[in-house]
CSV table of C-alpha atoms and ligand atoms in Angstrom, one decimal:
chain,number,residue,atom,x,y,z
A,1,MET,CA,11.2,-20.5,5.6
A,2,ALA,CA,8.0,-20.8,2.5
A,3,THR,CA,7.5,-19.1,-1.2
A,4,ILE,CA,4.0,-18.1,-2.5
A,5,THR,CA,2.4,-17.9,-5.7
A,6,PHE,CA,-1.2,-17.0,-6.7
A,7,ASP,CA,-1.5,-18.4,-10.0
A,8,ASP,CA,-4.8,-16.3,-11.6
A,9,VAL,CA,-6.4,-16.8,-8.6
A,10,THR,CA,-10.2,-15.5,-8.8
A,11,ARG,CA,-12.9,-15.1,-5.9
A,12,LEU,CA,-16.7,-13.9,-7.1
A,13,PHE,CA,-19.1,-14.2,-4.6
A,14,SER,CA,-22.6,-15.1,-5.5
A,15,SER,CA,-24.1,-11.5,-4.4
A,16,SER,CA,-21.7,-9.9,-6.8
A,17,SER,CA,-21.0,-9.3,-10.5
A,18,ARG,CA,-17.2,-8.3,-10.4
A,19,PRO,CA,-14.7,-11.0,-8.8
A,20,ALA,CA,-13.8,-9.1,-5.4
A,21,VAL,CA,-9.9,-10.6,-7.1
A,22,ASP,CA,-10.3,-11.1,-10.4
A,23,ALA,CA,-7.2,-13.6,-11.7
A,24,LEU,CA,-4.5,-12.4,-9.6
A,25,ASN,CA,-0.6,-13.6,-9.9
A,26,LEU,CA,1.9,-12.6,-7.5
A,27,HIS,CA,4.8,-14.7,-6.7
A,28,ILE,CA,6.8,-14.3,-2.9
A,29,GLU,CA,9.9,-14.7,-2.7
A,30,ASP,CA,11.4,-16.5,0.8
A,31,GLY,CA,10.9,-14.2,3.3
A,32,GLU,CA,10.2,-11.2,2.1
A,33,PHE,CA,7.8,-8.3,3.2
A,34,LEU,CA,5.1,-8.1,0.6
A,35,VAL,CA,2.3,-5.6,1.6
A,36,LEU,CA,-1.7,-6.0,-0.5
A,37,VAL,CA,-2.2,-1.9,-0.4
A,38,GLY,CA,-5.1,-0.9,-2.4
A,39,PRO,CA,-8.9,1.7,-1.3
A,40,SER,CA,-11.1,-0.2,0.8
A,41,GLY,CA,-13.1,-3.0,-0.8
A,42,CYS,CA,-10.2,-3.5,-3.5
A,43,GLY,CA,-10.2,-7.1,-2.8
A,44,LYS,CA,-7.1,-7.1,-0.1
A,45,SER,CA,-8.6,-9.2,2.7
A,46,THR,CA,-9.9,-11.6,0.3
A,47,SER,CA,-6.5,-12.4,-1.0
A,48,LEU,CA,-5.1,-12.5,2.6
A,49,ARG,CA,-8.2,-14.8,3.4
A,50,MET,CA,-7.8,-17.1,0.5
A,51,LEU,CA,-4.1,-17.8,1.3
A,52,ALA,CA,-5.2,-18.4,4.7
A,53,GLY,CA,-7.6,-21.4,3.1
A,54,LEU,CA,-10.7,-18.9,5.0
A,55,GLU,CA,-12.2,-18.0,2.1
A,56,PRO,CA,-12.3,-20.4,-1.6
A,57,VAL,CA,-10.8,-20.4,-4.7
A,58,ASP,CA,-13.5,-19.7,-7.1
A,59,SER,CA,-10.6,-20.4,-10.2
A,60,GLY,CA,-6.8,-20.3,-10.5
A,61,ARG,CA,-4.5,-22.2,-7.5
A,62,ILE,CA,-2.4,-21.2,-4.2
A,63,LEU,CA,0.8,-22.5,-4.4
A,64,ILE,CA,3.0,-22.2,0.2
A,65,ASP,CA,6.7,-23.8,-1.7
A,66,ASP,CA,6.0,-26.0,-4.5
A,67,GLN,CA,2.7,-27.1,-2.7
A,68,ASP,CA,-0.6,-26.4,-3.9
A,69,VAL,CA,-3.0,-25.8,-0.7
A,70,THR,CA,-6.0,-24.6,-2.5
A,71,GLY,CA,-7.8,-27.0,-1.2
A,72,VAL,CA,-6.1,-27.8,2.1
A,73,ASP,CA,-7.8,-27.3,5.3
A,74,PRO,CA,-5.9,-23.5,6.8
A,75,LYS,CA,-5.0,-25.3,9.9
A,76,ASP,CA,-2.7,-27.2,7.7
A,77,ARG,CA,-0.9,-24.5,5.8
A,78,ASP,CA,1.3,-23.6,8.9
A,79,ILE,CA,0.0,-20.2,8.4
A,80,ALA,CA,0.0,-17.9,11.5
A,81,MET,CA,-2.1,-14.7,10.8
A,82,VAL,CA,-2.4,-11.1,12.6
A,83,PHE,CA,-6.3,-9.3,12.5
A,84,GLN,CA,-6.6,-5.9,13.1
A,85,ASN,CA,-8.9,-6.8,15.8
A,86,TYR,CA,-6.8,-9.3,17.4
A,87,ALA,CA,-9.4,-9.5,19.7
A,88,LEU,CA,-7.2,-11.6,23.0
A,89,TYR,CA,-9.1,-13.6,25.5
A,90,PRO,CA,-10.2,-11.1,28.4
A,91,HIS,CA,-9.4,-13.9,31.1
A,92,MET,CA,-6.3,-15.4,29.9
A,93,THR,CA,-2.8,-14.1,30.9
A,94,VAL,CA,-0.4,-12.6,28.7
A,95,ALA,CA,1.6,-15.8,28.7
A,96,GLU,CA,-1.7,-17.8,27.9
A,97,ASN,CA,-2.7,-15.8,25.3
A,98,MET,CA,0.6,-16.5,23.7
A,99,GLY,CA,0.9,-19.4,24.1
A,100,PHE,CA,-2.9,-20.8,23.6
A,101,ALA,CA,-2.8,-21.9,20.1
A,102,LEU,CA,0.3,-24.1,21.3
A,103,ARG,CA,-1.7,-25.7,23.9
A,104,LEU,CA,-4.1,-26.1,21.8
A,105,ALA,CA,-1.5,-28.2,19.4
A,106,GLY,CA,-0.9,-30.5,22.6
A,107,THR,CA,2.9,-29.4,22.4
A,108,ASP,CA,4.6,-29.6,25.5
A,109,LYS,CA,4.1,-27.5,28.6
A,110,ALA,CA,8.3,-27.1,28.5
A,111,GLN,CA,8.5,-25.9,25.4
A,112,ILE,CA,5.6,-23.6,25.3
A,113,ALA,CA,6.9,-21.9,27.6
A,114,GLU,CA,9.9,-21.9,26.4
A,115,ARG,CA,8.7,-20.2,23.2
A,116,VAL,CA,6.2,-17.9,24.8
A,117,ALA,CA,9.1,-16.3,26.7
A,118,LYS,CA,11.9,-16.0,24.2
A,119,ALA,CA,8.4,-14.1,22.2
A,120,ALA,CA,8.3,-11.9,24.7
A,121,GLU,CA,11.8,-10.8,24.8
A,122,ILE,CA,12.1,-10.2,21.3
A,123,LEU,CA,8.3,-8.4,21.9
A,124,ASP,CA,9.4,-6.8,25.0
A,125,LEU,CA,6.5,-8.0,26.8
A,126,SER,CA,8.8,-10.0,28.7
A,127,PRO,CA,7.6,-8.0,32.4
A,128,TYR,CA,4.1,-8.2,31.5
A,129,LEU,CA,3.3,-12.1,31.1
A,130,ASP,CA,1.3,-12.2,34.0
A,131,ARG,CA,-1.0,-9.0,33.3
A,132,LYS,CA,-4.6,-9.7,31.5
A,133,PRO,CA,-4.9,-7.6,28.6
A,134,LYS,CA,-7.0,-5.2,30.1
A,135,ALA,CA,-4.0,-3.6,32.0
A,136,LEU,CA,-1.7,-2.7,28.4
A,137,SER,CA,-1.8,-0.1,26.6
A,138,GLY,CA,-3.0,-0.2,22.7
A,139,GLY,CA,0.5,-1.3,21.6
A,140,GLN,CA,1.3,-3.7,24.2
A,141,ARG,CA,-2.1,-6.2,23.2
A,142,GLN,CA,-0.6,-5.4,19.2
A,143,ARG,CA,2.4,-6.6,20.4
A,144,VAL,CA,0.6,-9.9,22.4
A,145,ALA,CA,-1.6,-10.3,19.1
A,146,MET,CA,2.0,-10.7,17.3
A,147,GLY,CA,3.0,-12.6,19.9
A,148,ARG,CA,0.6,-15.5,19.6
A,149,ALA,CA,1.2,-15.5,15.6
A,150,ILE,CA,5.6,-15.7,16.5
A,151,VAL,CA,5.3,-19.1,19.3
A,152,ARG,CA,3.4,-21.1,16.7
A,153,GLN,CA,6.8,-20.4,14.2
A,154,PRO,CA,4.6,-20.7,11.2
A,155,ARG,CA,6.5,-20.6,7.8
A,156,VAL,CA,4.3,-17.3,6.7
A,157,PHE,CA,3.0,-14.5,8.9
A,158,LEU,CA,-0.3,-13.0,7.6
A,159,MET,CA,-2.0,-10.0,8.7
A,160,ASP,CA,-4.7,-7.3,8.4
A,161,GLU,CA,-4.4,-4.3,9.2
A,162,PRO,CA,-2.7,-5.1,12.1
A,163,LEU,CA,-2.3,-1.2,13.8
A,164,SER,CA,-5.7,0.3,12.4
A,165,ASN,CA,-6.9,0.7,16.1
A,166,LEU,CA,-3.8,2.5,17.1
A,167,ASP,CA,-3.3,6.6,17.2
A,168,ALA,CA,-0.9,7.3,14.7
A,169,LYS,CA,2.2,8.1,16.7
A,170,LEU,CA,2.1,4.4,17.1
A,171,ARG,CA,1.1,3.4,14.2
A,172,VAL,CA,4.6,4.7,13.0
A,173,GLN,CA,6.4,2.9,15.9
A,174,THR,CA,4.9,0.2,15.7
A,175,ARG,CA,5.7,-0.4,12.0
A,176,THR,CA,9.7,0.3,12.2
A,177,GLN,CA,8.5,-2.8,14.8
A,178,ILE,CA,7.0,-4.8,13.6
A,179,ALA,CA,9.7,-4.5,9.9
A,180,GLN,CA,12.3,-5.2,12.2
A,181,LEU,CA,10.9,-8.2,13.6
A,182,GLN,CA,10.1,-9.6,10.1
A,183,ARG,CA,13.9,-9.0,9.0
A,184,ARG,CA,15.1,-10.5,12.2
A,185,LEU,CA,12.9,-13.6,12.0
A,186,GLY,CA,12.6,-13.6,8.3
A,187,THR,CA,9.2,-15.0,7.6
A,188,THR,CA,8.0,-14.7,4.5
A,189,THR,CA,5.2,-11.5,5.4
A,190,VAL,CA,2.3,-10.5,3.3
A,191,TYR,CA,0.7,-7.1,4.8
A,192,VAL,CA,-2.5,-5.8,4.3
A,193,THR,CA,-3.4,-2.0,4.0
A,194,HIS,CA,-4.8,1.0,3.0
A,195,ASP,CA,-2.5,3.1,4.3
A,196,GLN,CA,-0.1,3.9,1.2
A,197,VAL,CA,3.0,5.1,3.3
A,198,GLU,CA,2.7,2.0,5.9
A,199,ALA,CA,2.9,-0.2,2.6
A,200,MET,CA,5.7,2.1,1.1
A,201,THR,CA,7.2,2.2,4.1
A,202,MET,CA,7.0,-1.4,5.5
A,203,GLY,CA,7.6,-3.0,2.0
A,204,ASP,CA,10.3,-5.0,1.0
A,205,ARG,CA,8.0,-4.8,-2.4
A,206,VAL,CA,4.1,-3.6,-2.6
A,207,ALA,CA,1.6,-5.1,-4.8
A,208,VAL,CA,-1.1,-2.4,-5.1
A,209,LEU,CA,-4.5,-3.4,-6.2
A,210,SER,CA,-7.5,-2.1,-7.1
A,211,ASP,CA,-11.3,-3.4,-7.9
A,212,GLY,CA,-9.1,-6.6,-7.3
A,213,VAL,CA,-6.8,-6.7,-10.0
A,214,LEU,CA,-2.9,-6.5,-9.6
A,215,GLN,CA,-2.1,-2.9,-10.8
A,216,GLN,CA,1.6,-3.3,-10.2
A,217,CYS,CA,3.9,-5.2,-7.7
A,218,ALA,CA,7.3,-3.4,-7.1
A,219,SER,CA,9.9,-1.9,-4.7
A,220,PRO,CA,8.7,1.2,-2.9
A,221,ARG,CA,11.0,3.1,-5.1
A,222,GLU,CA,9.9,1.9,-8.2
A,223,LEU,CA,6.2,2.3,-7.8
A,224,TYR,CA,7.1,5.8,-6.9
A,225,ARG,CA,9.8,7.0,-9.6
A,226,SER,CA,7.6,4.4,-12.5
A,227,PRO,CA,4.0,4.3,-12.0
A,228,ALA,CA,2.6,1.7,-14.5
A,229,ASN,CA,-0.7,3.8,-14.5
A,230,ALA,CA,-2.8,6.7,-13.7
A,231,PHE,CA,-4.3,4.5,-11.0
A,232,VAL,CA,-1.3,3.6,-9.2
A,233,ALA,CA,0.8,7.2,-9.9
A,234,GLY,CA,-2.4,8.8,-7.7
A,235,PHE,CA,-2.1,6.4,-5.7
A,236,ILE,CA,0.9,6.2,-4.4
A,237,GLY,CA,2.7,9.0,-2.9
A,238,SER,CA,1.5,12.0,-0.7
A,239,PRO,CA,-0.1,14.8,-2.2
A,240,SER,CA,-0.9,12.8,-4.3
A,241,MET,CA,0.3,13.7,-8.1
A,242,ASN,CA,-1.2,16.2,-9.9
A,243,LEU,CA,-2.8,14.6,-13.3
A,244,LEU,CA,-3.9,17.6,-15.4
A,245,THR,CA,-5.8,16.5,-18.6
A,246,LEU,CA,-4.7,18.4,-21.6
A,247,PRO,CA,-5.8,18.9,-25.0
A,248,ILE,CA,-3.2,17.6,-27.6
A,249,GLU,CA,-2.4,20.4,-29.4
A,250,PRO,CA,-0.8,20.3,-33.3
A,251,GLU,CA,2.1,18.7,-33.9
A,252,ASN,CA,1.0,16.5,-30.8
A,253,VAL,CA,2.0,18.2,-28.3
A,254,ILE,CA,0.3,19.1,-25.2
A,255,ALA,CA,1.5,23.1,-23.6
A,256,VAL,CA,1.7,24.1,-19.9
A,257,GLY,CA,1.9,27.5,-20.5
A,258,PRO,CA,5.0,28.5,-22.3
A,259,GLN,CA,6.6,24.8,-22.3
A,260,TRP,CA,5.4,21.8,-24.3
A,261,LEU,CA,5.9,18.0,-24.5
A,262,ARG,CA,5.4,15.6,-27.0
A,263,VAL,CA,2.9,13.0,-27.1
A,264,PRO,CA,3.2,9.7,-28.3
A,265,VAL,CA,0.1,10.3,-29.7
A,266,ASP,CA,1.0,6.5,-31.5
A,267,ARG,CA,1.1,4.5,-28.2
A,268,LEU,CA,-2.8,5.9,-26.9
A,269,ALA,CA,-5.7,3.5,-26.5
A,270,ASP,CA,-8.6,3.2,-29.7
A,271,PRO,CA,-11.3,5.9,-28.0
A,272,PRO,CA,-14.0,3.1,-26.9
A,273,HIS,CA,-16.6,5.1,-28.8
A,274,GLY,CA,-15.2,4.6,-32.2
A,275,ASP,CA,-14.2,8.3,-31.8
A,276,SER,CA,-10.6,7.9,-34.1
A,277,ARG,CA,-9.0,11.5,-32.9
A,278,ARG,CA,-7.1,12.1,-30.2
A,279,ARG,CA,-7.7,14.6,-28.1
A,280,GLU,CA,-6.8,14.3,-24.9
A,281,VAL,CA,-4.1,13.7,-22.5
A,282,GLN,CA,-3.4,12.9,-19.0
A,283,LEU,CA,-0.4,14.6,-17.7
A,284,GLY,CA,1.0,13.5,-14.3
A,285,ILE,CA,3.3,15.7,-12.3
A,286,ARG,CA,4.5,15.3,-8.4
A,287,PRO,CA,4.5,18.5,-6.3
A,288,GLU,CA,8.3,18.2,-5.7
A,289,HIS,CA,8.7,18.8,-9.7
A,290,ILE,CA,6.7,21.9,-9.5
A,291,GLU,CA,8.9,25.4,-9.4
A,292,VAL,CA,6.9,28.0,-7.9
A,293,GLY,CA,7.6,31.6,-8.4
A,294,VAL,CA,9.1,31.5,-11.9
A,295,ALA,CA,8.5,35.2,-14.1
A,296,ASP,CA,6.4,34.6,-17.4
A,297,GLY,CA,5.0,31.1,-15.2
A,298,VAL,CA,1.4,29.1,-15.7
A,299,PRO,CA,-0.4,31.7,-13.4
A,300,VAL,CA,-1.7,29.9,-10.2
A,301,ASP,CA,-4.2,31.3,-7.3
A,302,VAL,CA,-2.9,29.7,-3.7
A,303,ASP,CA,-6.0,28.6,-1.9
A,304,VAL,CA,-4.0,26.8,1.1
A,305,VAL,CA,-1.3,26.7,2.1
A,306,GLU,CA,0.4,23.6,4.6
A,307,GLU,CA,3.3,23.6,5.9
A,308,LEU,CA,5.1,20.5,7.5
A,309,GLY,CA,8.2,22.1,9.1
A,310,ALA,CA,10.8,20.7,6.7
A,311,GLU,CA,8.7,21.3,3.7
A,312,ALA,CA,4.9,23.4,3.3
A,313,PHE,CA,2.0,22.2,-0.2
A,314,VAL,CA,1.1,25.3,-2.0
A,315,TYR,CA,-2.8,23.8,-2.9
A,316,GLY,CA,-3.9,26.5,-5.5
A,317,ARG,CA,-6.0,26.7,-9.1
A,318,ALA,CA,-3.3,27.0,-12.4
A,319,HIS,CA,-4.9,28.7,-15.1
A,320,LEU,CA,-4.1,26.8,-18.1
A,321,ALA,CA,-5.4,27.2,-22.2
A,322,ASN,CA,-8.1,24.9,-21.4
A,323,GLY,CA,-9.7,26.3,-18.2
A,324,ALA,CA,-8.5,26.3,-14.2
A,325,HIS,CA,-6.9,22.9,-12.9
A,326,PRO,CA,-6.6,22.1,-9.3
A,327,ILE,CA,-2.8,21.7,-8.4
A,328,VAL,CA,-0.3,21.2,-5.0
A,329,ALA,CA,3.1,22.1,-4.7
A,330,ARG,CA,5.9,21.5,-2.8
A,331,VAL,CA,7.6,24.7,-2.1
A,332,ASP,CA,10.6,25.9,-0.1
A,333,TRP,CA,9.1,26.0,3.9
A,334,ARG,CA,11.1,29.1,4.9
A,335,HIS,CA,9.2,31.6,1.7
A,336,PRO,CA,6.2,29.8,1.3
A,337,PRO,CA,3.5,31.8,-0.5
A,338,GLU,CA,0.6,33.9,1.2
A,339,LYS,CA,-3.1,32.6,0.7
A,340,GLY,CA,-4.6,34.2,-1.2
A,341,ALA,CA,-1.9,35.0,-3.9
A,342,ARG,CA,-0.9,34.3,-7.1
A,343,VAL,CA,2.1,32.9,-8.1
A,344,HIS,CA,3.5,31.5,-11.2
A,345,ILE,CA,4.8,28.0,-11.6
A,346,ALA,CA,6.9,25.8,-14.2
A,347,VAL,CA,6.8,22.1,-14.4
A,348,ASP,CA,9.9,20.1,-15.0
A,349,MET,CA,9.1,18.5,-18.1
A,350,GLU,CA,12.2,15.7,-17.5
A,351,HIS,CA,10.2,14.5,-14.6
A,352,ALA,CA,7.0,14.4,-16.2
A,353,PHE,CA,4.7,11.9,-16.4
A,354,LEU,CA,1.9,10.8,-19.6
A,355,PHE,CA,-1.1,8.4,-19.7
A,356,ASP,CA,-3.8,7.8,-21.9
A,357,PRO,CA,-6.8,8.9,-21.0
A,358,THR,CA,-8.2,6.2,-21.8
A,359,ASP,CA,-7.4,3.2,-19.2
A,360,GLY,CA,-5.0,5.0,-17.6
A,361,THR,CA,-2.2,3.0,-19.3
A,362,ARG,CA,1.6,5.4,-18.8
A,363,LEU,CA,3.1,6.6,-22.0
A,364,ARG,CA,5.6,8.0,-21.1
B,1,ADP,N1,-17.9,-12.2,2.2
B,1,ADP,C1,-18.7,-11.7,1.3
B,1,ADP,N2,-19.8,-11.6,0.9
B,1,ADP,C2,-19.9,-10.7,-0.2
B,1,ADP,N3,-19.6,-9.7,-0.7
B,1,ADP,C3,-18.0,-9.8,-0.1
B,1,ADP,C4,-17.9,-10.6,1.3
B,1,ADP,N4,-16.6,-9.5,1.5
B,1,ADP,C5,-16.7,-9.2,1.0
B,1,ADP,N5,-16.6,-8.7,-0.3
B,1,ADP,C6,-16.9,-7.6,-1.3
B,1,ADP,O1,-15.7,-7.9,-1.7
B,1,ADP,C7,-14.7,-6.9,-2.3
B,1,ADP,C8,-13.0,-7.2,-1.1
B,1,ADP,O2,-13.5,-7.2,-0.4
B,1,ADP,P1,-12.0,-7.0,0.4
B,1,ADP,O3,-11.5,-8.5,0.0
B,1,ADP,O4,-13.1,-6.6,2.3
B,1,ADP,O5,-12.2,-5.9,0.6
B,1,ADP,P2,-10.5,-5.0,0.8
B,1,ADP,O6,-9.7,-5.6,2.3
B,1,ADP,O7,-9.1,-4.3,0.2
B,1,ADP,O8,-10.8,-3.6,1.6
B,1,ADP,C9,-15.8,-6.2,-1.4
B,1,ADP,O9,-16.6,-5.3,-2.9
B,1,ADP,C10,-16.4,-6.5,-0.3
B,1,ADP,O10,-17.6,-5.5,-0.7
B,2,MG,MG1,-9.8,-5.2,4.4
């Protein structure tokens, strides 16, 4: 069991002018399941590889418990890693694959057998221990890869997109199994994914990265309800939050049809080019906080209706004073509007967010 601390950790590849990971500060509690999420190239794998010792750290420190492991050899960090390409040895049986690291470490045979049997039981792999990987399904192979990590009984599990090679349905099943397994073992885990749904469903806390910079680290609920900036607001949630750039009117308000919202203009950052006039702000509104079919509402031309069974989403163009804005709204699945129809919407201003268009900071 262990805590993990990233203390101002930076990695700058010589081929690049910008750090892949930029002054990362993150503390992970003992037994916690922390998910690192963000778009491709944002620095997730680099962060994980630095923690594993597979990538050098250019500045800052990494601690496991209170031990500075920044310069420690990967094999001495007591970490087990599961990758996307988990590459099982094809000529070895499931049991041999799972016990391989222990055999290399010189663990005695009886103990290897015992640990492998126990891991196989946890992972529902007991009937397959004598099979070769090619005689397993994708999901079973993935569990063998998990088993290889579990038998080592490490202080920390690191997982880098371990479900990417599975089809959609199996991914959903397996993510639940991994989350349950982690809770059962109680081993501190850092899990990397680009999939925000995976992040939200699996993590105790979720750390959102963009361009090597940590944007916010919080529980899934807090990320959704209280995003720190427009990036997190747009990245977390499906369909994404609507982000509309609107002019600030006299009296420091924005208008959405007949509705208006006051903007805390004193909190806006100075615009970059020294222009002191405040002109625009970003309104953030989730699809479920738009009401469709409101008399006197903002007109919306419906382009696409997505019916998902229990809910439906309307994609269209909202006609506001400063032009047409793409918009998505959740509607009652029993009465979705027709594609091509014109509907009228109102925004639930109680649940609206405001973001500074200069740097995305949340104002409200
Ligand atoms: N070995 C490397 N050499 C140079 N640049 C790299 C190397 N590995 C990753 N990068 C760059 O660092 C950034 C972060 O990469 P990575 O951590 O793999 O992102 P992610 O896992 O979030 O997709 C990217 O811009 C990537 O191109
Ligand atoms: Mg990666």
